[in-house]
XYZ file of C-alpha atoms in Angstrom:
460
model
C 80.899 64.516 90.142
C 82.841 67.547 89.323
C 81.647 70.710 88.501
C 83.862 72.061 85.212
C 84.708 75.394 84.775
C 83.199 77.662 82.511
C 84.910 79.517 79.726
C 85.916 82.692 81.170
C 87.223 81.481 84.289
C 89.103 78.785 82.164
C 90.776 81.734 80.293
C 92.091 82.754 83.835
C 94.015 79.735 83.582
C 95.322 80.146 80.098
C 96.509 83.256 80.394
C 97.872 82.440 84.241
C 99.997 79.487 81.768
C 100.930 81.793 78.787
C 102.605 84.387 80.558
C 104.731 83.507 83.647
C 104.716 87.032 84.965
C 100.884 87.300 85.509
C 98.818 86.118 88.535
C 95.518 85.846 88.215
C 94.422 86.047 91.956
C 92.435 88.870 93.142
C 92.863 90.234 96.588
C 91.513 92.285 99.547
C 92.835 93.416 102.670
C 90.503 93.862 105.417
C 91.728 96.407 108.014
C 90.124 95.945 111.793
C 90.677 97.900 115.293
C 91.388 96.039 117.956
C 87.704 94.476 119.791
C 85.798 97.218 121.765
C 88.070 95.502 124.919
C 91.179 95.800 123.559
C 91.634 92.018 122.717
C 92.560 90.447 118.951
C 91.550 87.258 118.076
C 94.013 84.518 118.160
C 94.854 82.673 114.547
C 92.933 79.637 115.379
C 89.640 81.701 116.752
C 89.781 83.056 112.590
C 90.785 79.047 111.123
C 88.082 78.056 113.497
C 85.008 80.518 112.607
C 86.845 80.278 108.968
C 86.214 76.422 107.967
C 82.742 76.747 109.831
C 81.460 79.260 107.130
C 83.093 77.517 104.564
C 80.384 74.562 104.146
C 78.220 77.490 102.862
C 81.055 77.740 100.262
C 81.882 74.589 99.059
C 84.197 75.459 96.158
C 86.205 76.797 98.702
C 86.977 73.584 99.985
C 87.926 71.747 96.309
C 90.888 71.746 93.953
C 90.954 71.804 90.318
C 90.481 68.322 88.837
C 94.281 68.968 86.946
C 96.954 71.862 87.372
C 97.469 72.537 83.519
C 94.229 72.719 81.500
C 94.457 70.516 78.774
C 94.255 70.810 75.501
C 91.052 68.747 74.541
C 89.747 69.812 77.962
C 88.570 72.406 80.841
C 89.491 71.319 85.190
C 86.881 70.519 87.390
C 85.815 71.149 90.604
C 86.663 67.919 93.063
C 86.669 67.868 96.569
C 90.216 68.192 98.490
C 89.646 65.345 100.505
C 92.724 66.367 102.550
C 91.558 70.005 102.671
C 93.376 71.385 105.781
C 92.361 75.043 107.063
C 95.561 75.898 108.655
C 97.393 75.503 105.302
C 95.538 78.264 103.848
C 95.236 80.864 107.117
C 98.575 81.525 108.186
C 99.843 84.623 110.423
C 102.539 87.465 109.461
C 103.992 90.611 110.953
C 104.548 93.886 109.089
C 107.754 95.283 110.817
C 108.257 98.077 112.671
C 106.477 100.754 112.476
C 103.554 99.491 110.618
C 102.435 102.647 108.684
C 101.418 102.546 105.561
C 104.893 102.329 103.593
C 105.088 98.939 105.517
C 101.646 97.850 105.098
C 101.869 98.471 101.710
C 104.975 97.243 100.527
C 103.812 93.783 102.174
C 101.101 93.690 100.145
C 103.150 93.622 97.180
C 105.332 90.979 98.335
C 101.827 88.708 99.612
C 100.568 89.459 95.490
C 104.200 88.677 93.650
C 104.101 85.069 94.848
C 101.194 82.354 92.115
C 98.811 80.363 94.375
C 99.916 76.369 94.156
C 97.386 75.187 91.562
C 97.105 71.282 93.534
C 95.336 73.091 96.376
C 91.980 75.054 96.946
C 92.985 77.587 94.985
C 92.629 80.578 97.940
C 95.008 81.884 100.897
C 94.311 84.015 103.967
C 97.080 85.650 105.941
C 96.521 87.737 109.663
C 99.003 90.694 109.471
C 100.012 91.822 112.977
C 101.973 94.788 113.475
C 99.691 98.010 112.206
C 100.245 101.137 113.905
C 97.717 101.966 116.257
C 96.943 98.053 117.563
C 95.415 97.410 114.709
C 95.519 93.839 112.382
C 94.518 92.987 109.019
C 93.391 89.907 107.223
C 94.319 89.428 103.503
C 92.614 87.405 100.912
C 94.466 86.409 97.548
C 91.444 83.977 95.728
C 92.333 82.974 91.316
C 90.240 85.055 89.722
C 89.034 81.256 87.977
C 86.732 80.865 91.353
C 85.610 84.441 91.984
C 85.247 88.033 90.002
C 85.046 91.122 92.010
C 81.079 90.777 93.139
C 81.699 87.583 94.754
C 85.038 88.192 96.307
C 83.700 91.095 97.801
C 80.605 88.784 99.168
C 82.473 86.191 100.172
C 84.727 88.568 102.549
C 81.412 89.463 103.465
C 80.283 86.042 104.764
C 83.284 85.113 106.565
C 81.677 88.326 108.953
C 79.913 89.373 111.452
C 77.359 91.737 111.328
C 77.648 93.018 115.175
C 80.507 92.858 116.902
C 78.302 90.299 119.365
C 76.335 88.457 117.425
C 73.779 86.053 119.060
C 74.982 82.239 118.427
C 71.498 81.228 117.530
C 71.417 83.683 114.735
C 72.005 83.298 111.523
C 75.610 83.757 109.919
C 76.027 86.334 106.933
C 77.102 83.471 105.091
C 74.106 81.405 105.539
C 71.497 84.672 104.916
C 72.949 85.356 101.671
C 74.487 82.212 100.746
C 71.368 81.510 98.472
C 72.277 77.137 97.739
C 75.931 79.141 96.618
C 76.483 76.347 94.324
C 76.176 72.993 95.298
C 75.350 69.739 92.897
C 72.318 71.356 92.146
C 73.708 74.940 91.069
C 72.473 76.816 88.324
C 75.261 77.139 85.271
C 76.442 80.130 84.909
C 75.864 82.559 81.498
C 79.472 81.549 79.875
C 78.949 77.825 81.066
C 75.809 77.647 79.290
C 76.888 79.046 76.312
C 79.896 76.541 76.416
C 77.157 73.945 76.854
C 79.149 69.638 76.449
C 81.205 70.390 73.970
C 83.295 72.300 76.431
C 84.433 69.041 77.359
C 85.988 69.259 73.622
C 84.582 65.443 72.546
C 83.232 66.252 69.335
C 85.898 68.186 68.420
C 88.773 65.591 69.648
C 86.555 62.968 67.101
C 87.269 65.933 64.333
C 90.510 67.481 64.084
C 89.543 69.759 61.314
C 86.528 70.857 63.109
C 89.609 72.481 66.052
C 91.434 73.414 63.155
C 88.684 75.184 62.235
C 87.648 76.546 65.607
C 91.423 78.477 65.529
C 91.074 79.881 62.832
C 87.541 81.202 63.585
C 89.154 82.660 67.264
C 91.295 84.362 65.129
C 89.039 85.835 63.019
C 86.573 86.998 65.320
C 89.204 88.820 67.214
C 90.793 90.583 64.430
C 87.122 91.564 63.400
C 86.361 93.080 66.653
C 89.868 94.897 66.797
C 89.563 96.427 63.345
C 86.001 97.304 63.509
C 84.375 96.837 66.865
C 87.240 98.926 68.355
C 90.029 101.641 67.253
C 93.039 99.652 68.680
C 93.842 101.181 72.003
C 96.440 103.791 72.273
C 100.181 102.696 72.596
C 101.660 103.836 76.133
C 104.336 103.163 78.501
C 102.483 101.536 80.351
C 101.835 99.055 77.758
C 104.836 97.022 78.148
C 105.799 92.831 79.193
C 105.743 92.636 83.133
C 107.685 91.254 85.603
C 106.649 88.882 88.937
C 106.265 91.361 91.437
C 103.993 93.371 92.307
C 103.591 97.129 93.624
C 100.683 98.447 95.819
C 99.133 101.627 95.925
C 96.064 102.576 97.643
C 93.434 105.981 97.731
C 90.706 106.255 100.735
C 88.103 108.791 99.924
C 83.981 109.422 101.749
C 81.140 107.366 99.818
C 79.619 111.164 100.625
C 82.472 113.251 98.345
C 81.576 111.203 95.161
C 78.439 111.198 95.574
C 78.062 115.635 95.962
C 79.925 115.930 92.693
C 77.913 113.614 90.719
C 74.928 115.503 92.078
C 76.743 118.598 91.679
C 77.777 117.824 87.690
C 75.836 115.119 86.725
C 77.201 111.169 85.606
C 77.269 108.520 88.136
C 79.710 107.365 91.182
C 80.993 105.063 88.722
C 81.844 108.313 86.357
C 83.697 110.198 89.226
C 85.540 107.132 90.112
C 86.277 106.641 86.304
C 87.290 110.379 85.902
C 89.192 110.261 89.301
C 91.661 106.918 87.737
C 91.944 108.924 84.508
C 93.672 112.128 86.585
C 95.965 109.840 87.873
C 97.397 108.366 84.840
C 97.140 112.150 83.290
C 99.382 113.128 86.009
C 101.848 109.799 85.320
C 102.093 110.075 81.851
C 102.543 114.576 82.463
C 105.700 113.550 84.636
C 107.020 110.762 81.987
C 106.849 113.195 79.453
C 104.465 111.570 76.996
C 101.319 113.419 77.636
C 101.563 115.251 74.510
C 101.145 111.973 72.767
C 98.984 109.967 74.368
C 95.287 111.655 74.687
C 93.022 109.368 76.370
C 93.585 105.692 77.264
C 91.047 102.744 76.782
C 89.665 101.020 80.630
C 88.004 97.593 80.082
C 85.265 98.172 83.276
C 83.642 94.698 84.340
C 80.121 94.510 84.413
C 78.323 92.328 86.908
C 75.870 90.063 84.843
C 74.348 88.391 88.034
C 71.302 87.740 88.883
C 69.386 88.768 92.408
C 70.853 86.473 94.720
C 73.469 85.191 93.095
C 76.153 87.047 94.818
C 78.175 84.356 96.427
C 77.683 81.897 93.228
C 81.399 81.586 92.570
C 83.051 81.501 89.395
C 82.841 84.506 86.795
C 79.649 86.220 85.994
C 80.722 89.217 84.055
C 80.783 91.368 80.869
C 82.698 94.318 79.441
C 82.623 97.723 78.653
C 85.561 99.346 76.750
C 85.834 103.347 77.098
C 88.099 105.802 76.221
C 88.872 107.555 79.494
C 89.965 111.608 78.031
C 93.241 112.235 79.884
C 94.508 116.261 77.169
C 92.310 118.779 79.148
C 93.973 120.079 81.600
C 90.524 120.961 83.854
C 89.669 118.450 85.443
C 85.814 119.019 85.598
C 86.586 119.755 81.694
C 88.108 115.810 81.800
C 84.985 114.406 84.071
C 82.107 115.700 81.927
C 83.784 114.388 78.676
C 83.660 111.177 80.893
C 79.774 111.033 81.637
C 79.492 112.188 77.885
C 81.542 108.839 76.651
C 79.902 106.817 79.612
C 76.316 107.207 78.599
C 77.100 107.505 74.764
C 78.786 103.305 75.517
C 75.626 102.321 77.541
C 73.075 104.098 75.315
C 74.390 102.359 71.992
C 74.915 98.737 73.721
C 79.076 98.358 73.164
C 79.300 95.024 72.080
C 81.914 93.359 75.253
C 84.902 92.392 72.565
C 86.753 90.488 74.819
C 84.027 88.857 76.244
C 82.163 88.521 73.195
C 85.416 86.781 71.744
C 85.490 84.084 74.522
C 81.918 83.605 74.664
C 81.263 82.619 71.107
C 84.333 80.278 71.374
C 82.452 78.678 74.264
C 81.419 75.598 72.489
C 84.792 75.291 72.176
C 87.756 73.046 73.399
C 89.840 74.797 75.774
C 92.839 74.948 72.997
C 90.622 77.582 71.395
C 89.913 79.448 74.586
C 93.827 79.865 74.445
C 94.622 81.557 71.835
C 90.859 83.664 72.337
C 92.124 84.778 75.897
C 94.980 86.151 74.664
C 93.538 87.945 71.749
C 90.837 88.559 73.817
C 93.475 90.688 76.602
C 95.752 92.194 74.477
C 97.330 95.343 75.133
C 95.881 96.626 71.194
C 92.626 96.627 73.448
C 92.989 98.456 76.161
C 95.507 99.695 78.150
C 94.304 98.911 82.009
C 91.005 97.057 83.482
C 88.889 99.469 86.261
C 86.881 97.958 88.213
C 84.321 98.824 91.265
C 82.137 97.106 93.242
C 79.905 98.056 96.032
C 80.507 96.477 99.369
C 78.890 96.293 102.501
C 77.541 99.653 103.835
C 77.495 99.067 107.296
C 80.118 98.089 109.228
C 81.249 94.079 109.760
C 82.623 92.544 113.101
C 85.369 89.693 113.085
C 85.509 87.957 116.902
C 84.196 91.718 118.352
C 87.090 93.712 116.032
C 85.184 96.408 113.715
C 86.887 96.139 109.855
C 87.816 99.970 109.262
C 89.166 99.981 105.528
C 89.698 97.154 102.747
C 91.906 97.266 99.965
C 91.211 95.525 96.657
C 93.548 94.525 93.824
C 92.479 93.304 90.319
C 94.919 91.424 88.393
C 97.101 92.375 85.842
C 96.701 91.049 83.000
C 100.852 90.447 80.453
C 101.690 93.518 78.941
C 99.530 95.719 80.928
C 101.591 97.717 84.045
C 98.151 98.548 85.895
C 94.519 97.573 87.373
C 92.929 99.623 89.922
C 89.932 98.122 91.584
C 87.822 100.388 93.428
C 85.543 98.702 96.413
C 82.929 101.138 98.640
C 82.115 99.711 102.421
C 81.543 102.020 104.888
C 80.655 105.250 103.849
C 84.304 104.560 102.416
C 85.701 104.430 98.870
C 89.233 102.380 98.794
C 91.249 102.507 95.437
C 93.893 99.734 95.508
C 96.630 100.252 92.399
C 97.562 97.128 91.798
C 101.281 97.918 89.445
C 104.424 96.142 87.868
C 107.412 96.368 90.681
C 110.352 97.312 87.865
C 107.544 99.227 85.387
C 106.211 101.306 87.405
C 108.483 103.164 90.051
C 106.776 106.257 89.889
C 102.897 104.806 90.620
C 103.240 106.929 93.840
C 102.459 110.224 90.968
C 98.904 108.476 89.833
C 97.696 107.583 93.510
C 98.620 111.703 93.834
C 97.250 112.451 90.754
C 93.699 110.611 91.720
C 93.557 112.501 95.034
C 94.194 115.609 93.354
C 91.524 115.222 90.842
C 89.077 114.320 93.279
C 89.773 117.208 95.482
C 89.299 119.843 92.879
C 85.766 117.952 91.221
C 84.782 118.130 94.966
C 85.919 121.869 95.196
C 82.405 124.570 95.353
């Protein structure tokens, strides 16, 4: 018997079905140097190693019971009996000269295409031709399969902690899997909320309950927007999006972010938020709308995972909605305002508006979740997503090749033209900016604004 998807996992499928331009996959591009002997592993070698370790990640060998969400039942995860690793792992090459521009343009195209829902919901490309003899593994996985924390753990589990590990030593996948999600898996928070009624049995027999649940979903959403959250400001980034993506990236040192928070107070995450806001300020200033937009609202996912659940797949997150100041010209003033707003939010225990909506309808059938999902991720609630995930602190390896860089990706929802994913790895913090290609041709300004804000905050 398969495992039914949780309420939030199902919502990501429904959000994708509701808008042809919304691709609900997360992603990560891992860039490697050549191995110590100058070699690059073959695709077949990477495929064999990945397939071996997928036994600790069984859901990566499963498919949805149905490619679409039915009105009265959630899909479940079922074994893909014809699973073929070669169908999920391919090889490609960057056009010359293989620099940053070529890499980011290739990533934008790769992330512009949806995953095939008739197969396990992930794929990886081994990318050759990066300048300096480097190569990359680029993955996208549907958000109903992994969230940011589990995605980072999956990526790490497929690698090694040293160049040439002893074959008798346990792999990272074995060490951190913890029985990832076999038949006896502990259900996630939202799955427990949904319970048996998640399949919609009771509502199918009582149509009036379905109408009542739909009305309740709308009422809860209106309450959240009216009473819990003042509507987010309207910006030029709140617009219908197309299907193609534009990617930008910023790399900085974790030590720099720690120095900023040590000197000025706050947390590393506050530095990330303030830097992103600085990038948006630069963008809006160029667009001539800074006078009308003095803040933006970010949806900031917060992990609900307990210790030992890093590889438990699906989504185990809540969300905070934080207003980020843009008005003051001095980055340090804006940083202190961000720290104060973040502290007040945490101390106040703000309800996670959109997440609460999904949870409150967790016992209802998916037709209600569809309504709830569209309301919970509306631009009226927030302007963009900013997610910050801690990654491995030490260098990891693939077939002896050291990983030097990670570029993360968070999806953008319908009506939201930009999303920001941040990940730390081996002393580096990387910002991945995902944008609608047509709607944000000036994404480079936002990237430059992030760099400028970090440089200003780091000045003695």
